[in-house]
Amino acid sequence: MELIGTPDHVAERMGEVMEEVGGDGFMLTTPVLRMNRRWIAEVTDGLVPALQRRGLTRSAYTPGNTLRQNLAEF
């Protein structure tokens, strides 16, 4: 599945896919370009906030939780 477009478009499509097939996340990669700092920044600065606005990923963690607890919580 290709996720191409604006952060809002990609977040919308990711939400649709999760509703259709279920699951607990996505593995993101880039088939042609190597992952670099710019690509990671675009995901974290653009896509993550779009996902948070839709309630598809958390915007805060429970203080004091371990990594395992945080991963199991969502």
Short mmCIF file of C-alpha atoms in Angstrom, two decimals:
data_model
loop_
_atom_site.label_atom_id
_atom_site.label_comp_id
_atom_site.label_asym_id
_atom_site.label_seq_id
_atom_site.Cartn_x
_atom_site.Cartn_y
_atom_site.Cartn_z
CA MET A 1 0.00 0.00 0.00
CA GLU A 2 1.39 3.37 -0.96
CA LEU A 3 0.81 6.32 1.33
CA ILE A 4 1.53 9.40 -0.74
CA GLY A 5 0.27 12.94 -0.26
CA THR A 6 -0.09 15.58 2.39
CA PRO A 7 0.20 14.56 6.04
CA ASP A 8 -3.57 14.99 6.44
CA HIS A 9 -4.30 12.83 3.40
CA VAL A 10 -1.91 10.10 4.56
CA ALA A 11 -3.35 10.18 8.10
CA GLU A 12 -6.88 9.91 6.71
CA ARG A 13 -5.92 6.94 4.54
CA MET A 14 -4.15 5.22 7.45
CA GLY A 15 -7.29 5.62 9.56
CA GLU A 16 -9.44 4.14 6.80
CA VAL A 17 -7.14 1.14 6.44
CA MET A 18 -7.13 0.50 10.19
CA GLU A 19 -10.95 0.56 10.21
CA GLU A 20 -11.12 -1.86 7.28
CA VAL A 21 -8.52 -4.43 8.25
CA GLY A 22 -7.71 -3.70 11.89
CA GLY A 23 -4.24 -3.94 13.27
CA ASP A 24 -2.15 -2.07 15.75
CA GLY A 25 0.16 0.02 13.63
CA PHE A 26 2.14 0.50 10.45
CA MET A 27 5.71 -0.19 9.44
CA LEU A 28 6.87 2.86 7.52
CA THR A 29 9.62 2.69 4.97
CA THR A 30 10.60 4.35 1.75
CA PRO A 31 11.06 2.02 -1.23
CA VAL A 32 13.30 4.23 -3.34
CA LEU A 33 14.93 6.83 -1.14
CA ARG A 34 17.04 6.02 1.84
CA MET A 35 15.59 7.05 5.16
CA ASN A 36 17.36 10.16 6.32
CA ARG A 37 16.88 12.91 8.88
CA ARG A 38 14.71 14.94 6.55
CA TRP A 39 12.33 12.03 5.92
CA ILE A 40 12.08 11.27 9.64
CA ALA A 41 11.46 14.96 10.42
CA GLU A 42 8.67 15.09 7.82
CA VAL A 43 7.00 12.09 9.46
CA THR A 44 7.38 13.33 13.02
CA ASP A 45 6.60 16.99 12.31
CA GLY A 46 3.86 16.47 9.71
CA LEU A 47 2.27 13.03 9.90
CA VAL A 48 2.31 12.46 13.65
CA PRO A 49 0.35 15.67 14.46
CA ALA A 50 -2.19 14.78 11.74
CA LEU A 51 -2.63 11.33 13.30
CA GLN A 52 -2.98 12.87 16.76
CA ARG A 53 -5.71 15.27 15.58
CA ARG A 54 -7.69 12.23 14.43
CA GLY A 55 -7.11 10.32 17.67
CA LEU A 56 -5.11 7.65 15.83
CA THR A 57 -2.04 7.99 18.01
CA ARG A 58 -1.46 9.37 21.46
CA SER A 59 -0.22 12.85 22.21
CA ALA A 60 1.03 12.13 25.75
CA TYR A 61 2.30 9.22 27.81
CA THR A 62 1.26 8.24 31.33
CA PRO A 63 3.93 9.55 33.70
CA GLY A 64 5.87 6.84 35.51
CA ASN A 65 4.94 4.06 33.12
CA THR A 66 7.59 1.78 31.72
CA LEU A 67 8.11 1.49 27.97
CA ARG A 68 6.28 -1.85 28.04
CA GLN A 69 3.28 -0.30 29.83
CA ASN A 70 3.19 2.60 27.39
CA LEU A 71 3.26 0.28 24.39
CA ALA A 72 0.47 -1.91 25.79
CA GLU A 73 -1.69 1.05 26.80
CA PHE A 74 -2.81 2.41 23.43
#
